[in-house]
Coordinates of C-alpha atoms in Angstrom, one line a residue:
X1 CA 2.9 26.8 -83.1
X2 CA 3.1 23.3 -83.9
X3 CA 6.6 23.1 -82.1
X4 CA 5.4 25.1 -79.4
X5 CA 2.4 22.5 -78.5
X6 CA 5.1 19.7 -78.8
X7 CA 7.4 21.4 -76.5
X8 CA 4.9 22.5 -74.0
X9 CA 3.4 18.4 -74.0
X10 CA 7.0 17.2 -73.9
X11 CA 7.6 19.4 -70.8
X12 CA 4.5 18.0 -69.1
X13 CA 5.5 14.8 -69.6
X14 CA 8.4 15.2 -67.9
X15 CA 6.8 16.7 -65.2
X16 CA 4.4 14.4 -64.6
X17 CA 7.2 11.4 -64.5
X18 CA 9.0 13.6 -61.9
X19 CA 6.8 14.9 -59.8
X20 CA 6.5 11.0 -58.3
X21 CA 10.0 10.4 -58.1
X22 CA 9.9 14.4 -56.5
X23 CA 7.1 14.0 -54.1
X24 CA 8.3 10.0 -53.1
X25 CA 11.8 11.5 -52.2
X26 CA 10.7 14.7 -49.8
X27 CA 7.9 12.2 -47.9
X28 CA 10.7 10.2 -47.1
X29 CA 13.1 12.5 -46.2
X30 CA 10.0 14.1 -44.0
X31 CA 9.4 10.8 -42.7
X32 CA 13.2 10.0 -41.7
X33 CA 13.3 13.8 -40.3
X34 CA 9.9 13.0 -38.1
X35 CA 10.8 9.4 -37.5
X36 CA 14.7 10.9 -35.7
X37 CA 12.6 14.1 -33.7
X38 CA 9.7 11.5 -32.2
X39 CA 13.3 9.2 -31.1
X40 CA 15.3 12.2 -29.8
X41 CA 12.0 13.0 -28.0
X42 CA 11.6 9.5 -26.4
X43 CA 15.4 9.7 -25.3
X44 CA 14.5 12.6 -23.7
X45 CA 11.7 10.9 -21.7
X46 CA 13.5 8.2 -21.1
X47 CA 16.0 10.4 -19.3
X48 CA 13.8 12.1 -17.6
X49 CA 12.1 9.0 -16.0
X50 CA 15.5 7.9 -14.7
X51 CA 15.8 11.5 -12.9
X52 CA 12.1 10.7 -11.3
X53 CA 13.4 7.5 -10.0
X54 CA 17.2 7.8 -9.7
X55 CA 17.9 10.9 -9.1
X56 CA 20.5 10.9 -12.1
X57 CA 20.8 12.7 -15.5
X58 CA 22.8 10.9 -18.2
X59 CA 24.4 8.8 -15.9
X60 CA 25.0 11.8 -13.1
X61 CA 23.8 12.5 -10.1
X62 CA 21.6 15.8 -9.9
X63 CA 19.0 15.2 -6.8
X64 CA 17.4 12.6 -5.1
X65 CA 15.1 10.6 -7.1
X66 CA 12.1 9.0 -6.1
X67 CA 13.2 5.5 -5.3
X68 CA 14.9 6.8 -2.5
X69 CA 11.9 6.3 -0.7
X70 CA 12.5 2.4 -0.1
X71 CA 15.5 3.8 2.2
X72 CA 12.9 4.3 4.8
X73 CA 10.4 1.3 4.1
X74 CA 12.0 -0.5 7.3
X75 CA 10.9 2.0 9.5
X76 CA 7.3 2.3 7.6
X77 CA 6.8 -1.3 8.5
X78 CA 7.6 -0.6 11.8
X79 CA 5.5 2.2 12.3
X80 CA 3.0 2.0 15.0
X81 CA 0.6 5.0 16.3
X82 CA 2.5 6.4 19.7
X83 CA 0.4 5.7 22.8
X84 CA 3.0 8.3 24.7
X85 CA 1.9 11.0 22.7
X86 CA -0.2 13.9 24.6
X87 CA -2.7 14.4 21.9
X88 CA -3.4 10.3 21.7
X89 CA -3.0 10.0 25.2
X90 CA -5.7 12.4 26.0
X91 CA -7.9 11.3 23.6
X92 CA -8.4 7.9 24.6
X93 CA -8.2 9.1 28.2
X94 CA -11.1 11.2 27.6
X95 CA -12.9 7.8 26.5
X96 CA -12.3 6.3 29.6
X97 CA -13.4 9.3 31.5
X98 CA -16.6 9.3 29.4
X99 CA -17.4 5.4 29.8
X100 CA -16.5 5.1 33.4
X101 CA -20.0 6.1 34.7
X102 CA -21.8 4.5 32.0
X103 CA -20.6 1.3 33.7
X104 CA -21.5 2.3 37.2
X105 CA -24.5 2.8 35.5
X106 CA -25.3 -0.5 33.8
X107 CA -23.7 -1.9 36.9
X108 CA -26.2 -0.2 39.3
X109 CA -29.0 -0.9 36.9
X110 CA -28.5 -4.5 36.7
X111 CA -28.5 -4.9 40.5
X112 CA -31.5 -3.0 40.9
X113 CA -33.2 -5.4 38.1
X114 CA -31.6 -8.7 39.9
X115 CA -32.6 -7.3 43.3
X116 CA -36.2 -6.1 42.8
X117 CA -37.8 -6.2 39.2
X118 CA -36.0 -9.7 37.5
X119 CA -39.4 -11.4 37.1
X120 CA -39.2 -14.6 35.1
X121 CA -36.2 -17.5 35.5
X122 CA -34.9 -16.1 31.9
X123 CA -34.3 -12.7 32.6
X124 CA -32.9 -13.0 35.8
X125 CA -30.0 -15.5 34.0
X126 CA -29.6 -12.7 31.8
X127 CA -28.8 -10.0 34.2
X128 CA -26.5 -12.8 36.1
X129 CA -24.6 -13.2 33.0
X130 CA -24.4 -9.7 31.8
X131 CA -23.1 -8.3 35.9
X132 CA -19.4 -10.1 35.6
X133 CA -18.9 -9.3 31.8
X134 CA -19.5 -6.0 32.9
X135 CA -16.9 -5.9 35.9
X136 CA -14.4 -7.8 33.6
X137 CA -15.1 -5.0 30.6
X138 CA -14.7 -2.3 33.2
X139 CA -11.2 -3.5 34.3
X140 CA -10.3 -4.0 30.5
X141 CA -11.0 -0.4 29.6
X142 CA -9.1 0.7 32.7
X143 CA -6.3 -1.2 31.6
X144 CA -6.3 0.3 27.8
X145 CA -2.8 1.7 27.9
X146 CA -1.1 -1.3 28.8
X147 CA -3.3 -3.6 26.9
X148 CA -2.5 -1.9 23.7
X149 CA 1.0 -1.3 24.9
X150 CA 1.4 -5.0 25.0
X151 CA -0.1 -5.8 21.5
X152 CA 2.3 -3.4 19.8
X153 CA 5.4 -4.3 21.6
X154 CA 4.7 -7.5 20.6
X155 CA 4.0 -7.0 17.0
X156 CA 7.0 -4.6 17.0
X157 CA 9.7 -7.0 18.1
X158 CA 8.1 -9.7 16.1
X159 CA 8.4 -8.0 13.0
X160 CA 11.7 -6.4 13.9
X161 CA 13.0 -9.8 14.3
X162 CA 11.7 -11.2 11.1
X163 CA 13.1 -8.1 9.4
X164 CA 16.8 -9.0 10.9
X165 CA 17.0 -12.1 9.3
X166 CA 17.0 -10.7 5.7
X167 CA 20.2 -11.2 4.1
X168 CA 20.0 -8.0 2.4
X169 CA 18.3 -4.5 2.8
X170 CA 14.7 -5.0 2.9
X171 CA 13.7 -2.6 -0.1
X172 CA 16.5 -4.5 -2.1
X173 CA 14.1 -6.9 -3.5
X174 CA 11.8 -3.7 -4.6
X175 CA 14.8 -1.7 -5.9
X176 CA 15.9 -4.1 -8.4
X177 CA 12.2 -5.2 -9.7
X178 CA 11.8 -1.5 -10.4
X179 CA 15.5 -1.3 -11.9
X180 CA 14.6 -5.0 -13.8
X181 CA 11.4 -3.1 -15.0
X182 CA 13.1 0.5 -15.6
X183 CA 15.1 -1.6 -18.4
X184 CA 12.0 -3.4 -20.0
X185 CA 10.5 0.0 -20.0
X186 CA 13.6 1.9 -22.0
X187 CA 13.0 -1.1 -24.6
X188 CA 9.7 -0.4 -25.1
X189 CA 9.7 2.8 -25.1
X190 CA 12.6 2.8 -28.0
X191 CA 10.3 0.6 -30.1
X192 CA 6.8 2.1 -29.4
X193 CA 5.9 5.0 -27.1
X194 CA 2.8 3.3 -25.6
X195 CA 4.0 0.0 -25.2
X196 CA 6.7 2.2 -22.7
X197 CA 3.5 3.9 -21.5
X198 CA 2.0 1.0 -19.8
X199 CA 5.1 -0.3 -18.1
X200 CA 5.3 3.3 -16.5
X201 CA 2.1 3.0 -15.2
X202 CA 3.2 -0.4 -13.6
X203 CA 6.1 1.2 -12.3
X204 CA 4.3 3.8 -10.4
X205 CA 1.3 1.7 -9.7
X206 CA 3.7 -0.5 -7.6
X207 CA 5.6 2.3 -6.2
X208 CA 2.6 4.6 -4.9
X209 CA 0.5 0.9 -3.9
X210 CA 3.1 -0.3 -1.6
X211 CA 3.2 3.0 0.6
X212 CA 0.0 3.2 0.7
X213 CA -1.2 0.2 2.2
X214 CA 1.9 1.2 4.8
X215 CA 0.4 5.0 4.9
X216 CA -3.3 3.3 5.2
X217 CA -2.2 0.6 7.9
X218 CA -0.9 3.6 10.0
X219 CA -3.8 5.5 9.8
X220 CA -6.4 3.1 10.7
X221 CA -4.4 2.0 13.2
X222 CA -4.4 4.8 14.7
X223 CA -8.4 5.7 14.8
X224 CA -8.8 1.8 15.7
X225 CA -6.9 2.5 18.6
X226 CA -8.0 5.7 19.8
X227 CA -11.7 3.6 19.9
X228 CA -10.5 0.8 21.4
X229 CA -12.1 1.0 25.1
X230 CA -15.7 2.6 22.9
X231 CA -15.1 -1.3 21.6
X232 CA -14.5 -3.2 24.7
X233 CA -17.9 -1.3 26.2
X234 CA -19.8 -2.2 23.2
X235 CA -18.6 -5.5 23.2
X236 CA -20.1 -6.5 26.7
X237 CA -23.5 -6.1 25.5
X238 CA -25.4 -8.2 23.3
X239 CA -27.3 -5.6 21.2
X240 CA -23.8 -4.0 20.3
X241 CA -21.7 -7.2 20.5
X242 CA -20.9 -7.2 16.7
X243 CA -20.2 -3.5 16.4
X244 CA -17.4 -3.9 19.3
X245 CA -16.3 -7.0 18.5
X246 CA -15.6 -5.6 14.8
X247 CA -13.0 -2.3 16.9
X248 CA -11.8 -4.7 18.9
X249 CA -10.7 -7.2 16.0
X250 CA -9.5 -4.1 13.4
X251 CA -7.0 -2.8 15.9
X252 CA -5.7 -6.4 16.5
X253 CA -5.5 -6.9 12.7
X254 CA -4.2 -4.1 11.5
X255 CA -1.3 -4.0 14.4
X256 CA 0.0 -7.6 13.3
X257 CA -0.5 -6.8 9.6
X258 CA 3.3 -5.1 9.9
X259 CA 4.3 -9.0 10.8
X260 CA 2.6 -10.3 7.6
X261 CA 4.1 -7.2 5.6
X262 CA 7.9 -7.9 7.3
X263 CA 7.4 -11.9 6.5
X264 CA 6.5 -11.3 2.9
X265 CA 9.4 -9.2 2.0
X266 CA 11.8 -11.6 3.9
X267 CA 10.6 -14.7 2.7
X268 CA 11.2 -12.9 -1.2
X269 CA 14.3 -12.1 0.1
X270 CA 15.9 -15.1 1.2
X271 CA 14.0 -16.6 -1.9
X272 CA 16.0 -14.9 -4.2
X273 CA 19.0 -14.6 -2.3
X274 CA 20.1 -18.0 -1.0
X275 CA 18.5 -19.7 -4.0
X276 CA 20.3 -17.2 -6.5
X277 CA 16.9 -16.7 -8.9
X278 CA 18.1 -14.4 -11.2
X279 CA 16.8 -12.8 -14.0
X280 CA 13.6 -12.7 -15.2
X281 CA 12.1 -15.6 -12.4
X282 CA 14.0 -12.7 -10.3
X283 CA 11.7 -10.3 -11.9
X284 CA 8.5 -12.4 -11.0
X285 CA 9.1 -13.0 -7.9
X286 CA 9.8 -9.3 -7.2
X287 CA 6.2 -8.3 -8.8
X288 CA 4.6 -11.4 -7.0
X289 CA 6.3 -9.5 -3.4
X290 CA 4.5 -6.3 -4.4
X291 CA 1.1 -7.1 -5.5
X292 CA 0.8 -9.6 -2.3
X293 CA 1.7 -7.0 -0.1
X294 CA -0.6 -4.6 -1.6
X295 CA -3.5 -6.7 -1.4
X296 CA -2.3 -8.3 1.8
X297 CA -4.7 -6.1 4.0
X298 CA -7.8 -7.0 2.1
X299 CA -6.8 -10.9 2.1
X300 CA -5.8 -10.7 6.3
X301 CA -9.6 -8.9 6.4
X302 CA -11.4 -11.9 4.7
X303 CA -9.9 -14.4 6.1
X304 CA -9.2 -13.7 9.6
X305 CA -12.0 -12.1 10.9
X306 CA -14.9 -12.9 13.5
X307 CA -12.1 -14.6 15.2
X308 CA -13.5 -13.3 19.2
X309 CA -16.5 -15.0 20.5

């Protein structure tokens, strides 16, 4: 019995200085097995980013990838509403329609009041004032379609011929910031997955802002411009002056915010071009160009504005 008890102690012993040795050895192994599935699954994300953007797996190309958009960012700059379209054109022709006897109107009524009913110094100065702004308003509106004819054409060729003088392809200077940041983000993600998280989020942040200040420019543009005459009428008068004045002012803004956009991305360009920055000054100035141009609309709001007396 006696050798029994020994035996049994002696083989618990043994267990018991094992078991650590045991135990230590499968955690690691299960923590080398984990630690080479959450790498292989990171490679895997990694590649699949690189499809997103390039259009590439391992190295190959399999589709068109997302950074293909900055083909076409020259002719999103460019972009202006078309006044030759029918549905535009008949919009702001209907405008016109509608305001011309609202100035026959005002016109009529201020002749009556200078003629007959202007009784104080004051008020007939008023009416004097108010009968040639609104002759000079009602020649404006009928002269909408050339007007804002001129304004784009002008804003067109200007920022065509800012965007000529690049000495490389205007979404170069985009491309390779993505491609400088693509890299940083591979890094990361290698060493820790959220690090590689946040620089995704940049990448995409940048990507989706800088189309959509050229998809929100467009778009304003375009309602701005179908108001444009309601403007002009509401700017004649003094009880409406600030509401027309503010049309009138958008569509000029937002038509020569494509020059602002094209001089940006040229002045980069040349930046980093004919002064060879390289690197990671390269890398700067390439973020710099894309949060400026993303904010650009709000800073050409707030400080240009209330330019028209």
């Amino acid at each position: 019995m006696r050798k029994i008890n020994k035996k049994l102690i002696m083989g618990v012993c043994i267990c018991i200085i094992l078991i650590p040795s045991i135990t230590s050895e499968w955690f690691g192994e299960m923590a080398v097995k984990h630690e080479a599935i959450e790498l292989k699954f990171r490679g895997i994300f990694i590649l699949l980013i690189y499809y997103l953007l390039h259009g590439t797996f391992i190295g190959k190309p399999v589709g068109h990838g997302l950074l293909e958009i900055f083909d076409s960012l020259r002719d999103l700059i460019l972009m202006n509403p078309p006044l030759d379209d029918h549905l535009i054109n008949h919009i702001i022709e209907y405008f016109i329609t509608v305001l011309e006897p609202l100035y026959v109107m005002a016109i009529l009524i201020t002749g009556i009041y200078l003629m007959f009913l202007s009784g104080s110094p004051k008020g007939r100065r008023k009416a004097k004032l108010l009968f040639p702004k609104l002759i000079a308003s009602m020649v404006i509106v009928s002269l909408t379609f050339p007007i804002l004819q001129l304004i784009s054409n002008v804003s067109y060729e200007l920022s065509k011929d800012i965007l000529d003088k690049s000495p490389v392809g205007i979404g170069r200077i985009f491309l390779d910031t993505i491609n400088d940041l693509v890299r940083i983000f591979t890094a990361s993600t290698l060493t820790t997955f959220e690090g590689g998280h946040l620089f995704l989020l940049f990448i995409f942040f940048m990507i989706i802002g800088i189309f959509s200040v050229l998809t929100l420019r467009y778009l304003l543009l375009l309602i701005f411009t179908l108001i444009f005459p309601i403007g002009i009428f509401l700017y004649t008068f003094n009880i409406t002056r600030d509401i027309g004045r503010f049309i009138v002012e958008q569509t000029i803004l937002w038509t020569f915010l494509q020059v602002i956009i094209a001089l940006l991305i040229v002045t980069a360009n040349m930046g980093i071009t004919i002064l060879g920055f390289s690197g990671d000054l390269r890398t700067i100035i390439g973020i710099s160009t894309f949060l400026v141009v993303i904010i650009s609309p709000i800073m050409l709001i707030t400080m240009v504005r209330r330019f028209l007396p």
